[in-house]
mmCIF file of C-alpha atoms in Angstrom:
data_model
loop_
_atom_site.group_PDB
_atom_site.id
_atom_site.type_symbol
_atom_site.label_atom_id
_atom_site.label_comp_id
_atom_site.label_asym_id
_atom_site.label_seq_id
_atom_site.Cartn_x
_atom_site.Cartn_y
_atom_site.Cartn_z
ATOM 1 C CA UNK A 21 11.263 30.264 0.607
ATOM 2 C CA UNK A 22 13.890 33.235 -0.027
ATOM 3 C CA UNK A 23 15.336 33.626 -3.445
ATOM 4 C CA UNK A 24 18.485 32.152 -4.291
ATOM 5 C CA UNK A 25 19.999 35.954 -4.496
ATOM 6 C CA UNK A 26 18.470 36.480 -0.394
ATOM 7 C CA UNK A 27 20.460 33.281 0.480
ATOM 8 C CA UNK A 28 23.398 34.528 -1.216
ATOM 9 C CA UNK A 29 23.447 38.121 0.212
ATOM 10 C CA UNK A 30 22.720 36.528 3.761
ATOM 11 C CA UNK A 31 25.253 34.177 3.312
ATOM 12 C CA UNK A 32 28.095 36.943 2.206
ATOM 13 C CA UNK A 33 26.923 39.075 5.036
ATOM 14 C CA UNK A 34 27.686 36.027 7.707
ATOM 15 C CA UNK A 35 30.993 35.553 6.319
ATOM 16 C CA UNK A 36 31.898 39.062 6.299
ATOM 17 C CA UNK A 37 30.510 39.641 10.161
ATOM 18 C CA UNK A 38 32.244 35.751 10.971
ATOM 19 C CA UNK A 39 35.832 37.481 9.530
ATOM 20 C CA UNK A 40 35.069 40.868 11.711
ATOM 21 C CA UNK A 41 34.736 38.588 14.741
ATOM 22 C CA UNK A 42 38.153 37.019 14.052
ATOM 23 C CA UNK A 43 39.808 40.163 13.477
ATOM 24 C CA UNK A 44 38.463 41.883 16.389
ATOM 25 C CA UNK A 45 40.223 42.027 19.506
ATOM 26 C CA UNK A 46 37.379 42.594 21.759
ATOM 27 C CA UNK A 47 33.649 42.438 21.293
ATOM 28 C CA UNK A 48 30.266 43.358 23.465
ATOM 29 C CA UNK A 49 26.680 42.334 22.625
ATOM 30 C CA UNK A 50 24.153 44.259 23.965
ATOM 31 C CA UNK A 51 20.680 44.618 23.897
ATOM 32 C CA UNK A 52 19.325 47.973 23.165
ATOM 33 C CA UNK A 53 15.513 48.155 23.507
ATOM 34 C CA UNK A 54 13.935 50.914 24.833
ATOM 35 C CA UNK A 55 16.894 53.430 23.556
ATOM 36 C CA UNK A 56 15.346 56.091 21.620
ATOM 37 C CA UNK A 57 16.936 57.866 19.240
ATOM 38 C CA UNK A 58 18.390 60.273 20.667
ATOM 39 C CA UNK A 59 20.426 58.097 22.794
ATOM 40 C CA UNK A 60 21.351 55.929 20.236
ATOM 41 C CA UNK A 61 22.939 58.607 17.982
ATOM 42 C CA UNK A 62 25.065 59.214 20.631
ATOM 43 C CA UNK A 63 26.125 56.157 21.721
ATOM 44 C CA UNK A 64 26.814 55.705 18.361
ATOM 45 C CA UNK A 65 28.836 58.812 17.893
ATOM 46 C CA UNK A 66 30.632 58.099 21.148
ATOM 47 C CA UNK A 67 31.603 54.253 19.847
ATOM 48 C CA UNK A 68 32.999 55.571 16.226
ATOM 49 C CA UNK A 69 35.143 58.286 17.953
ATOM 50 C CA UNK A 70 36.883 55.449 19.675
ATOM 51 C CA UNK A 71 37.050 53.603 16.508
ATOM 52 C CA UNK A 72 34.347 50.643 17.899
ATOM 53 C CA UNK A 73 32.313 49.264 15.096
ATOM 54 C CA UNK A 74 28.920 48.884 16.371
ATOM 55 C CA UNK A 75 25.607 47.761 14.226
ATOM 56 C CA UNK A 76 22.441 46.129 15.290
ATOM 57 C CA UNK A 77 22.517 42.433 13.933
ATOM 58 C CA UNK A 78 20.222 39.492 13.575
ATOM 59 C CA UNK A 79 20.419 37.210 16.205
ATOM 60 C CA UNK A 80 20.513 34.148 13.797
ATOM 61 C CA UNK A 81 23.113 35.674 11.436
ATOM 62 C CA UNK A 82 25.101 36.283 14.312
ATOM 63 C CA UNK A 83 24.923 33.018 15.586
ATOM 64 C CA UNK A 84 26.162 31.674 12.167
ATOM 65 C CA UNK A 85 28.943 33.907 12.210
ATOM 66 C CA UNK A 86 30.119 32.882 15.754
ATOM 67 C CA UNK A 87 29.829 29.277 14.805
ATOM 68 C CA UNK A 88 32.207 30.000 12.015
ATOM 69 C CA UNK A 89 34.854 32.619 13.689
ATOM 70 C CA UNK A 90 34.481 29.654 16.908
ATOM 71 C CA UNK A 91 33.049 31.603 19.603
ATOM 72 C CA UNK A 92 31.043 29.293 20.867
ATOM 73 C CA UNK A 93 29.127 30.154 24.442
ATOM 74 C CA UNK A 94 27.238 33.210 22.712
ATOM 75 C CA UNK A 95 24.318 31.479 22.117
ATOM 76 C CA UNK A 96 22.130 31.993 25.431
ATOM 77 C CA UNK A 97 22.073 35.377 25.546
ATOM 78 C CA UNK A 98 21.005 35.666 21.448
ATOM 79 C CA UNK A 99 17.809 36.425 21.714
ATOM 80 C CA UNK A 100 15.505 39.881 21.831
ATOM 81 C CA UNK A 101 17.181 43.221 20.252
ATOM 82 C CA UNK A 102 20.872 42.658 19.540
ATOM 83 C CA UNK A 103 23.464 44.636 18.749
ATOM 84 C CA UNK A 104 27.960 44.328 18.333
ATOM 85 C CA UNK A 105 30.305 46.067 18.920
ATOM 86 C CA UNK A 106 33.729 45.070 17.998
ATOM 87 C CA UNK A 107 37.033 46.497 18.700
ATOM 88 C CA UNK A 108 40.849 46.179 17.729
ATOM 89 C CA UNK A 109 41.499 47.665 21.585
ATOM 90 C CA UNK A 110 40.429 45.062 24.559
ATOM 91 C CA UNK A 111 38.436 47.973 26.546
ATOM 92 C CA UNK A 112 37.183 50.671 24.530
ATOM 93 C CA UNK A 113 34.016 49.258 23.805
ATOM 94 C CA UNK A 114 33.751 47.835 26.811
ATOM 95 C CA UNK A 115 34.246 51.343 28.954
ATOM 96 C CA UNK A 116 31.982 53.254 26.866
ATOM 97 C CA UNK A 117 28.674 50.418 26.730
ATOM 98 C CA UNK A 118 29.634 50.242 30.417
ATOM 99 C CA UNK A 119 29.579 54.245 31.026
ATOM 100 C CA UNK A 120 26.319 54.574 28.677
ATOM 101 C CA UNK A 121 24.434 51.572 30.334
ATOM 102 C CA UNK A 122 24.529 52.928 34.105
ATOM 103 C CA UNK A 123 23.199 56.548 32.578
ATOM 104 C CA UNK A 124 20.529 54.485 30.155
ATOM 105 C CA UNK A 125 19.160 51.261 32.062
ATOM 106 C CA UNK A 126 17.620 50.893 28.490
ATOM 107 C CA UNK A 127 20.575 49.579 27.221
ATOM 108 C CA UNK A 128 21.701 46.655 29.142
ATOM 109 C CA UNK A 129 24.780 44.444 28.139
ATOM 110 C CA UNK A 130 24.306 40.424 27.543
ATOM 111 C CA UNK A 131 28.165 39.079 27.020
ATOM 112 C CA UNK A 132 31.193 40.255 25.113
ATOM 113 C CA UNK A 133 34.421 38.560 23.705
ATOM 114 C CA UNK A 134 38.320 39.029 24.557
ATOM 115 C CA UNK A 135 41.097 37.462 21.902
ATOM 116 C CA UNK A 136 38.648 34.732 21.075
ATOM 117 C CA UNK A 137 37.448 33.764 24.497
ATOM 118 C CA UNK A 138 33.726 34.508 25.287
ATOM 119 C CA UNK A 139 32.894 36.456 28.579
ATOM 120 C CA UNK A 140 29.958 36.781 30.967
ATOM 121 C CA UNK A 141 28.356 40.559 31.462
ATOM 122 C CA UNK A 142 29.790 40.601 34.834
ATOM 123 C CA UNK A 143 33.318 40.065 33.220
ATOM 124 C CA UNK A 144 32.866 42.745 30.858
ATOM 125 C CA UNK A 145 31.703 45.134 33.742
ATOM 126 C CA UNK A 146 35.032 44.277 34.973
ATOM 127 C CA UNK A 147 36.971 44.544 31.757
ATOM 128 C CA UNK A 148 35.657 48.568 31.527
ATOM 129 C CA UNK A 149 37.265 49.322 34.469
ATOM 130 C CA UNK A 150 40.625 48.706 33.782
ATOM 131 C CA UNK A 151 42.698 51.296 32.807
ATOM 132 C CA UNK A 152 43.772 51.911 29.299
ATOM 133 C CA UNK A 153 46.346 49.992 27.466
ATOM 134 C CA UNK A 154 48.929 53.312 27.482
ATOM 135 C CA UNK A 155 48.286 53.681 31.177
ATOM 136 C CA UNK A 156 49.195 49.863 31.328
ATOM 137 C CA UNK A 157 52.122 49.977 29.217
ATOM 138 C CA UNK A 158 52.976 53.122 31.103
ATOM 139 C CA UNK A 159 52.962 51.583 34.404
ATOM 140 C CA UNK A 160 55.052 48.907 33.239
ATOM 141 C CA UNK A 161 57.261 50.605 31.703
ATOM 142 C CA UNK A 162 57.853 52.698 34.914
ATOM 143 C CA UNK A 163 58.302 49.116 36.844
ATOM 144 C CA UNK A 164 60.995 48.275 34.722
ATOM 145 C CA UNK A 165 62.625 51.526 34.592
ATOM 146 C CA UNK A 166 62.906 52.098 38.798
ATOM 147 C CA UNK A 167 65.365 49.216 39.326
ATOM 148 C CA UNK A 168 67.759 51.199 36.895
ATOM 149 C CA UNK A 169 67.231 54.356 38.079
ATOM 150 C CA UNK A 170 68.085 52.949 41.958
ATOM 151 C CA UNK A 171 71.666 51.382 40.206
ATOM 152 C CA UNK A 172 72.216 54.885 38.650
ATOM 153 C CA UNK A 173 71.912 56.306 41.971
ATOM 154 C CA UNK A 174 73.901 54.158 43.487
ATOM 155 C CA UNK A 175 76.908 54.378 41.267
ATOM 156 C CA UNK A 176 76.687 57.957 41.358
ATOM 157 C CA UNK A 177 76.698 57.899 45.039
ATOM 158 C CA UNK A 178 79.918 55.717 45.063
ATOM 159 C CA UNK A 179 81.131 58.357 41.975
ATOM 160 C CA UNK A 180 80.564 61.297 44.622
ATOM 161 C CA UNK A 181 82.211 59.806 47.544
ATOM 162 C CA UNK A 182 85.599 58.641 45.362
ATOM 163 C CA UNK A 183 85.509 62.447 43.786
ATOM 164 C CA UNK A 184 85.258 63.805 47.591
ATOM 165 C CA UNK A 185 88.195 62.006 48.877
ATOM 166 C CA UNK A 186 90.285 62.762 45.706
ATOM 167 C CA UNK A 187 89.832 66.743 46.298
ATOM 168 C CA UNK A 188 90.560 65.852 50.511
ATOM 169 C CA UNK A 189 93.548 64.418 49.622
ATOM 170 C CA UNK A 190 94.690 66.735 47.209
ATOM 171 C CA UNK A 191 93.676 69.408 49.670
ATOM 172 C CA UNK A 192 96.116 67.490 51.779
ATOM 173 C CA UNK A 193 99.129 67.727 49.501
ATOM 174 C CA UNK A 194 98.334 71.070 49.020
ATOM 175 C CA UNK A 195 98.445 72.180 52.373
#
């Protein structure tokens, strides 16, 4: 049986992880056997320049700390190597697992999360192929802003015409 100070640091560790998995936005779990080192260290370098927290984890800590942030439905695919990654943005971690895993079939991804709900590997496939949230926001913003820009027009228009017959009729007087 573990010591008392095992359980404790165990138990710290689960709460800690459980309070990451609230926090986080998004999530992936994948399982990383085969990788060598080489491609690890870059995945890894590649996941902290987008600010994605990634670590290799115990499948029955992780478990515990799902149970207690409430994502339940991670449970089947806990099992063999595991490793997180959690981010504050819905696709970065996503994109880049999804980029490094069709280079490295070592690396293969098992499920992720999204704002508390749990998603299927196909679903996070799908997730890393949207475009980012700037583009998004950008695209929006441009939907909003074309309806304006048409009423603009079209009271300038109107402002053009009432200018032109002001100077013929002037023209008019004048001559």
């Amino acid at each position: 049986m573990p010591s008392e100070k095992i359980l404790q640091e165990k138990q710290a560790y689960v709460e800690g992880l459980a309070e990451k998995l609230k926090n986080a936005v998004a999530g992936v779990v994948v399982s990383y056997q085969g990788l060598n080192v080489a491609d690890d260290t870059q995945l890894r370098r590649e996941l902290r320049a987008a600010g994605v927290e990634y670590a290799v984890v115990k499948n029955t800590l992780l478990r515990r700390a799902c149970d207690i942030a409430q994502l339940s439905g991670l449970d089947e695919v806990l099992n063999g190597t595991t490793a997180l990654a959690i981010s504050s943005d819905h696709v970065a971690a996503a994109k880049i697992l999804d980029t490094f895993a069709e280079k490295n079939k070592a690396l293969q991804i098992k499920a992720g999360f999204v704002e508390g709900k749990v998603i299927s590997a196909d679903e996070v496939k799908e997730l890393a192929k949207m475009p980012p949230k700037e583009v998004l926001v950008a695209k929006a913003l441009g939907g909003l802003n074309a309806p304006i820009s048409g009423f603009v027009c079209v009271l300038n228009a109107n402002l053009r015409g009432l200018v032109v017959a002001l100077n013929a009729i002037a023209e008019q007087k004048n001559a």
